[in-house]
Amino acid sequence: MKVKIVIALYFIFLCAGVFAQGPEKMSYQAVVRNIDGSILAVSQVGLKIGVIQGSTNGERVYEEVHNQITNENGLVSLQIGSGDVTFGDFSEIDWYNGSFFLETKMDLEGGSNYTLTGLTELLSVPYALHSNTASSLVSSDGDYTLRSKVISLQNGRAINVDDIGNIIECKASATLVLTSNFDAMEIGDTINLEAHNGANLTIAGDSAVQINYVMGGSATFESETGNVRFGLLRKMGVNSYIISGQ
């Protein structure tokens, strides 16, 4: 049997409709690739999504399953909160009570023989009302609205405050520089990254910035014509970032 693995993971936490307590749904995407690095296109995969409260070994408060088909780019997309529920009630999760972790399992043959593929703390999501994004998530009448911006990157430049919590869209090869002591971005803040249609997006740190545990490191997303490469940048400490998906 041909072995397949998920080697790129991309989370998008969007508000499809939010009650006072927390999000009704969250969007999830994962890029699935074969062991040789080629994308697993137009294939059925089974997914089990769990929400764990308190710690990685904490209380499981919600679980649901999905059956999805990857697209021609190997991308699978779903709405967490809209699957076949096996435990709990998504709308009843008390998001303000402690930390939460998202557990993902997959059966890459499309069945229910799931294997753990991720366990990630939810650090930057709509319900958190982060000070940098709260004003863009709340409309004039007090309701939550989706205001995630797509920021085009056509030429190289340094990171700025407008990038935080939004999407960097690169359609012509360019470099985004992470400058030292960029205090506007707080620990846990994220930026979604996209390289489109043959463009290469490079994220480079200056000499005092650590990327993926390498001082002065860099990460490059190389897209192919007709395809998009997705990634996620997260600040994990002072002058320290992790980048996934490249």
GROMACS .gro file of N, CA, C and O in nm, residues 101-167:
model
  268
  101PHE      N    1  -0.688   2.324   2.283
  101PHE     CA    2  -0.600   2.264   2.184
  101PHE      C    3  -0.684   2.196   2.077
  101PHE      O    4  -0.787   2.134   2.108
  102LEU      N    5  -0.640   2.209   1.953
  102LEU     CA    6  -0.709   2.145   1.840
  102LEU      C    7  -0.633   2.019   1.801
  102LEU      O    8  -0.515   2.024   1.766
  103GLU      N    9  -0.700   1.906   1.810
  103GLU     CA   10  -0.640   1.777   1.773
  103GLU      C   11  -0.694   1.735   1.638
  103GLU      O   12  -0.815   1.736   1.615
  104THR      N   13  -0.605   1.698   1.547
  104THR     CA   14  -0.647   1.653   1.415
  104THR      C   15  -0.594   1.513   1.390
  104THR      O   16  -0.477   1.483   1.418
  105LYS      N   17  -0.681   1.429   1.339
  105LYS     CA   18  -0.644   1.294   1.298
  105LYS      C   19  -0.694   1.270   1.157
  105LYS      O   20  -0.797   1.326   1.117
  106MET      N   21  -0.622   1.189   1.081
  106MET     CA   22  -0.661   1.162   0.942
  106MET      C   23  -0.647   1.014   0.908
  106MET      O   24  -0.558   0.946   0.958
  107ASP      N   25  -0.735   0.969   0.820
  107ASP     CA   26  -0.718   0.842   0.751
  107ASP      C   27  -0.703   0.879   0.604
  107ASP      O   28  -0.798   0.920   0.538
  108LEU      N   29  -0.581   0.869   0.555
  108LEU     CA   30  -0.551   0.914   0.420
  108LEU      C   31  -0.592   0.814   0.313
  108LEU      O   32  -0.563   0.833   0.195
  109GLU      N   33  -0.661   0.708   0.355
  109GLU     CA   34  -0.723   0.616   0.260
  109GLU      C   35  -0.873   0.643   0.251
  109GLU      O   36  -0.946   0.572   0.181
  110GLY      N   37  -0.922   0.743   0.327
  110GLY     CA   38  -1.061   0.781   0.318
  110GLY      C   39  -1.153   0.709   0.414
  110GLY      O   40  -1.276   0.726   0.407
  111GLY      N   41  -1.098   0.628   0.507
  111GLY     CA   42  -1.181   0.553   0.600
  111GLY      C   43  -1.184   0.615   0.737
  111GLY      O   44  -1.181   0.738   0.752
  112SER      N   45  -1.191   0.530   0.840
  112SER     CA   46  -1.198   0.579   0.978
  112SER      C   47  -1.085   0.522   1.063
  112SER      O   48  -1.095   0.518   1.186
  113ASN      N   49  -0.977   0.478   1.000
  113ASN     CA   50  -0.859   0.430   1.072
  113ASN      C   51  -0.764   0.548   1.092
  113ASN      O   52  -0.661   0.562   1.026
  114TYR      N   53  -0.802   0.636   1.186
  114TYR     CA   54  -0.737   0.766   1.198
  114TYR      C   55  -0.599   0.757   1.264
  114TYR      O   56  -0.577   0.677   1.354
  115THR      N   57  -0.511   0.845   1.219
  115THR     CA   58  -0.378   0.861   1.276
  115THR      C   59  -0.360   1.006   1.316
  115THR      O   60  -0.398   1.097   1.241
  116LEU      N   61  -0.302   1.030   1.433
  116LEU     CA   62  -0.281   1.166   1.481
  116LEU      C   63  -0.189   1.243   1.387
  116LEU      O   64  -0.080   1.197   1.354
  117THR      N   65  -0.234   1.361   1.343
  117THR     CA   66  -0.152   1.444   1.254
  117THR      C   67  -0.120   1.580   1.313
  117THR      O   68  -0.037   1.652   1.260
  118GLY      N   69  -0.187   1.617   1.422
  118GLY     CA   70  -0.157   1.746   1.481
  118GLY      C   71  -0.227   1.768   1.614
  118GLY      O   72  -0.337   1.718   1.636
  119LEU      N   73  -0.160   1.842   1.703
  119LEU     CA   74  -0.219   1.884   1.831
  119LEU      C   75  -0.164   2.022   1.858
  119LEU      O   76  -0.049   2.039   1.897
  120THR      N   77  -0.247   2.124   1.834
  120THR     CA   78  -0.200   2.263   1.832
  120THR      C   79  -0.283   2.348   1.927
  120THR      O   80  -0.406   2.343   1.925
  121GLU      N   81  -0.215   2.429   2.008
  121GLU     CA   82  -0.287   2.520   2.096
  121GLU      C   83  -0.349   2.633   2.014
  121GLU      O   84  -0.287   2.688   1.923
  122LEU      N   85  -0.473   2.666   2.045
  122LEU     CA   86  -0.541   2.777   1.979
  122LEU      C   87  -0.496   2.906   2.046
  122LEU      O   88  -0.541   2.939   2.155
  123LEU      N   89  -0.408   2.978   1.978
  123LEU     CA   90  -0.349   3.098   2.037
  123LEU      C   91  -0.406   3.227   1.982
  123LEU      O   92  -0.406   3.329   2.049
  124SER      N   93  -0.453   3.224   1.858
  124SER     CA   94  -0.500   3.347   1.795
  124SER      C   95  -0.624   3.315   1.714
  124SER      O   96  -0.616   3.270   1.601
  125VAL      N   97  -0.741   3.336   1.774
  125VAL     CA   98  -0.867   3.304   1.711
  125VAL      C   99  -0.965   3.416   1.735
  125VAL      O  100  -0.945   3.500   1.822
  126PRO      N  101  -1.075   3.423   1.660
  126PRO     CA  102  -1.165   3.539   1.671
  126PRO      C  103  -1.216   3.567   1.811
  126PRO      O  104  -1.227   3.682   1.849
  127TYR      N  105  -1.246   3.462   1.888
  127TYR     CA  106  -1.307   3.487   2.017
  127TYR      C  107  -1.212   3.551   2.116
  127TYR      O  108  -1.250   3.603   2.220
  128ALA      N  109  -1.080   3.546   2.086
  128ALA     CA  110  -0.982   3.600   2.180
  128ALA      C  111  -0.989   3.752   2.189
  128ALA      O  112  -0.941   3.810   2.285
  129LEU      N  113  -1.047   3.819   2.089
  129LEU     CA  114  -1.059   3.965   2.089
  129LEU      C  115  -0.925   4.032   2.118
  129LEU      O  116  -0.912   4.117   2.205
  130HIS      N  117  -0.825   3.989   2.043
  130HIS     CA  118  -0.691   4.045   2.060
  130HIS      C  119  -0.693   4.195   2.036
  130HIS      O  120  -0.764   4.245   1.950
  131SER      N  121  -0.615   4.269   2.111
  131SER     CA  122  -0.619   4.415   2.104
  131SER      C  123  -0.585   4.467   1.966
  131SER      O  124  -0.629   4.575   1.927
  132ASN      N  125  -0.506   4.391   1.889
  132ASN     CA  126  -0.468   4.438   1.756
  132ASN      C  127  -0.576   4.414   1.652
  132ASN      O  128  -0.572   4.472   1.543
  133THR      N  129  -0.671   4.325   1.681
  133THR     CA  130  -0.769   4.289   1.580
  133THR      C  131  -0.912   4.308   1.624
  133THR      O  132  -1.003   4.296   1.543
  134ALA      N  133  -0.936   4.342   1.751
  134ALA     CA  134  -1.073   4.351   1.801
  134ALA      C  135  -1.154   4.453   1.723
  134ALA      O  136  -1.270   4.431   1.688
  135SER      N  137  -1.095   4.569   1.693
  135SER     CA  138  -1.171   4.673   1.625
  135SER      C  139  -1.213   4.631   1.486
  135SER      O  140  -1.314   4.676   1.433
  136SER      N  141  -1.135   4.543   1.421
  136SER     CA  142  -1.170   4.501   1.286
  136SER      C  143  -1.265   4.384   1.286
  136SER      O  144  -1.319   4.348   1.182
  137LEU      N  145  -1.287   4.322   1.404
  137LEU     CA  146  -1.379   4.210   1.412
  137LEU      C  147  -1.519   4.252   1.457
  137LEU      O  148  -1.612   4.175   1.447
  138VAL      N  149  -1.531   4.375   1.509
  138VAL     CA  150  -1.659   4.421   1.561
  138VAL      C  151  -1.710   4.535   1.475
  138VAL      O  152  -1.643   4.634   1.453
  139SER      N  153  -1.834   4.521   1.426
  139SER     CA  154  -1.894   4.624   1.343
  139SER      C  155  -1.951   4.735   1.430
  139SER      O  156  -1.951   4.729   1.553
  140SER      N  157  -2.003   4.840   1.368
  140SER     CA  158  -2.053   4.956   1.440
  140SER      C  159  -2.167   4.922   1.533
  140SER      O  160  -2.190   4.990   1.633
  141ASP      N  161  -2.245   4.819   1.502
  141ASP     CA  162  -2.357   4.782   1.587
  141ASP      C  163  -2.320   4.677   1.691
  141ASP      O  164  -2.406   4.624   1.760
  142GLY      N  165  -2.188   4.646   1.701
  142GLY     CA  166  -2.144   4.554   1.804
  142GLY      C  167  -2.139   4.409   1.763
  142GLY      O  168  -2.097   4.324   1.839
  143ASP      N  169  -2.183   4.375   1.640
  143ASP     CA  170  -2.180   4.238   1.594
  143ASP      C  171  -2.043   4.206   1.536
  143ASP      O  172  -1.975   4.292   1.482
  144TYR      N  173  -2.004   4.077   1.545
  144TYR     CA  174  -1.879   4.033   1.486
  144TYR      C  175  -1.894   4.020   1.335
  144TYR      O  176  -1.991   3.966   1.285
  145THR      N  177  -1.795   4.070   1.264
  145THR     CA  178  -1.795   4.060   1.118
  145THR      C  179  -1.655   4.019   1.073
  145THR      O  180  -1.556   4.049   1.139
  146LEU      N  181  -1.646   3.953   0.958
  146LEU     CA  182  -1.518   3.908   0.905
  146LEU      C  183  -1.449   4.024   0.836
  146LEU      O  184  -1.500   4.080   0.741
  147ARG      N  185  -1.330   4.061   0.885
  147ARG     CA  186  -1.256   4.172   0.829
  147ARG      C  187  -1.111   4.133   0.799
  147ARG      O  188  -1.025   4.218   0.794
  148SER      N  189  -1.086   4.006   0.781
  148SER     CA  190  -0.951   3.963   0.748
  148SER      C  191  -0.913   4.021   0.612
  148SER      O  192  -0.983   4.003   0.513
  149LYS      N  193  -0.801   4.092   0.606
  149LYS     CA  194  -0.759   4.159   0.484
  149LYS      C  195  -0.657   4.076   0.407
  149LYS      O  196  -0.573   4.008   0.466
  150VAL      N  197  -0.665   4.084   0.274
  150VAL     CA  198  -0.564   4.026   0.187
  150VAL      C  199  -0.470   4.137   0.146
  150VAL      O  200  -0.511   4.235   0.083
  151ILE      N  201  -0.343   4.125   0.184
  151ILE     CA  202  -0.243   4.228   0.158
  151ILE      C  203  -0.149   4.179   0.049
  151ILE      O  204  -0.081   4.078   0.065
  152SER      N  205  -0.147   4.249  -0.063
  152SER     CA  206  -0.064   4.209  -0.176
  152SER      C  207   0.082   4.246  -0.150
  152SER      O  208   0.114   4.358  -0.108
  153LEU      N  209   0.171   4.150  -0.175
  153LEU     CA  210   0.315   4.173  -0.162
  153LEU      C  211   0.377   4.156  -0.301
  153LEU      O  212   0.393   4.044  -0.350
  154GLN      N  213   0.409   4.267  -0.366
  154GLN     CA  214   0.465   4.265  -0.500
  154GLN      C  215   0.615   4.294  -0.499
  154GLN      O  216   0.687   4.255  -0.589
  155ASN      N  217   0.660   4.366  -0.396
  155ASN     CA  218   0.802   4.401  -0.383
  155ASN      C  219   0.847   4.372  -0.241
  155ASN      O  220   0.767   4.374  -0.147
  156GLY      N  221   0.976   4.347  -0.224
  156GLY     CA  222   1.028   4.319  -0.092
  156GLY      C  223   1.010   4.437   0.003
  156GLY      O  224   1.019   4.553  -0.037
  157ARG      N  225   0.983   4.407   0.130
  157ARG     CA  226   0.967   4.510   0.232
  157ARG      C  227   0.977   4.447   0.369
  157ARG      O  228   0.981   4.324   0.384
  158ALA      N  229   0.978   4.533   0.471
  158ALA     CA  230   0.979   4.486   0.609
  158ALA      C  231   0.836   4.462   0.657
  158ALA      O  232   0.740   4.523   0.607
  159ILE      N  233   0.822   4.374   0.754
  159ILE     CA  234   0.692   4.348   0.816
  159ILE      C  235   0.641   4.476   0.880
  159ILE      O  236   0.719   4.560   0.927
  160ASN      N  237   0.507   4.495   0.881
  160ASN     CA  238   0.450   4.610   0.949
  160ASN      C  239   0.322   4.571   1.022
  160ASN      O  240   0.273   4.460   1.007
  161VAL      N  241   0.269   4.662   1.100
  161VAL     CA  242   0.156   4.632   1.187
  161VAL      C  243   0.033   4.589   1.110
  161VAL      O  244  -0.049   4.510   1.159
  162ASP      N  245   0.017   4.636   0.985
  162ASP     CA  246  -0.101   4.600   0.907
  162ASP      C  247  -0.102   4.453   0.867
  162ASP      O  248  -0.207   4.399   0.833
  163ASP      N  249   0.014   4.387   0.872
  163ASP     CA  250   0.022   4.246   0.833
  163ASP      C  251  -0.036   4.152   0.940
  163ASP      O  252  -0.080   4.041   0.908
  164ILE      N  253  -0.038   4.197   1.064
  164ILE     CA  254  -0.074   4.110   1.176
  164ILE      C  255  -0.219   4.063   1.165
  164ILE      O  256  -0.311   4.144   1.149
  165GLY      N  257  -0.238   3.932   1.171
  165GLY     CA  258  -0.371   3.874   1.166
  165GLY      C  259  -0.434   3.869   1.029
  165GLY      O  260  -0.548   3.825   1.014
  166ASN      N  261  -0.359   3.910   0.927
  166ASN     CA  262  -0.413   3.913   0.792
  166ASN      C  263  -0.339   3.816   0.700
  166ASN      O  264  -0.266   3.730   0.745
  167ILE      N  265  -0.363   3.828   0.569
  167ILE     CA  266  -0.309   3.735   0.470
  167ILE      C  267  -0.212   3.809   0.378
  167ILE      O  268  -0.248   3.910   0.318
   0.00000   0.00000   0.00000
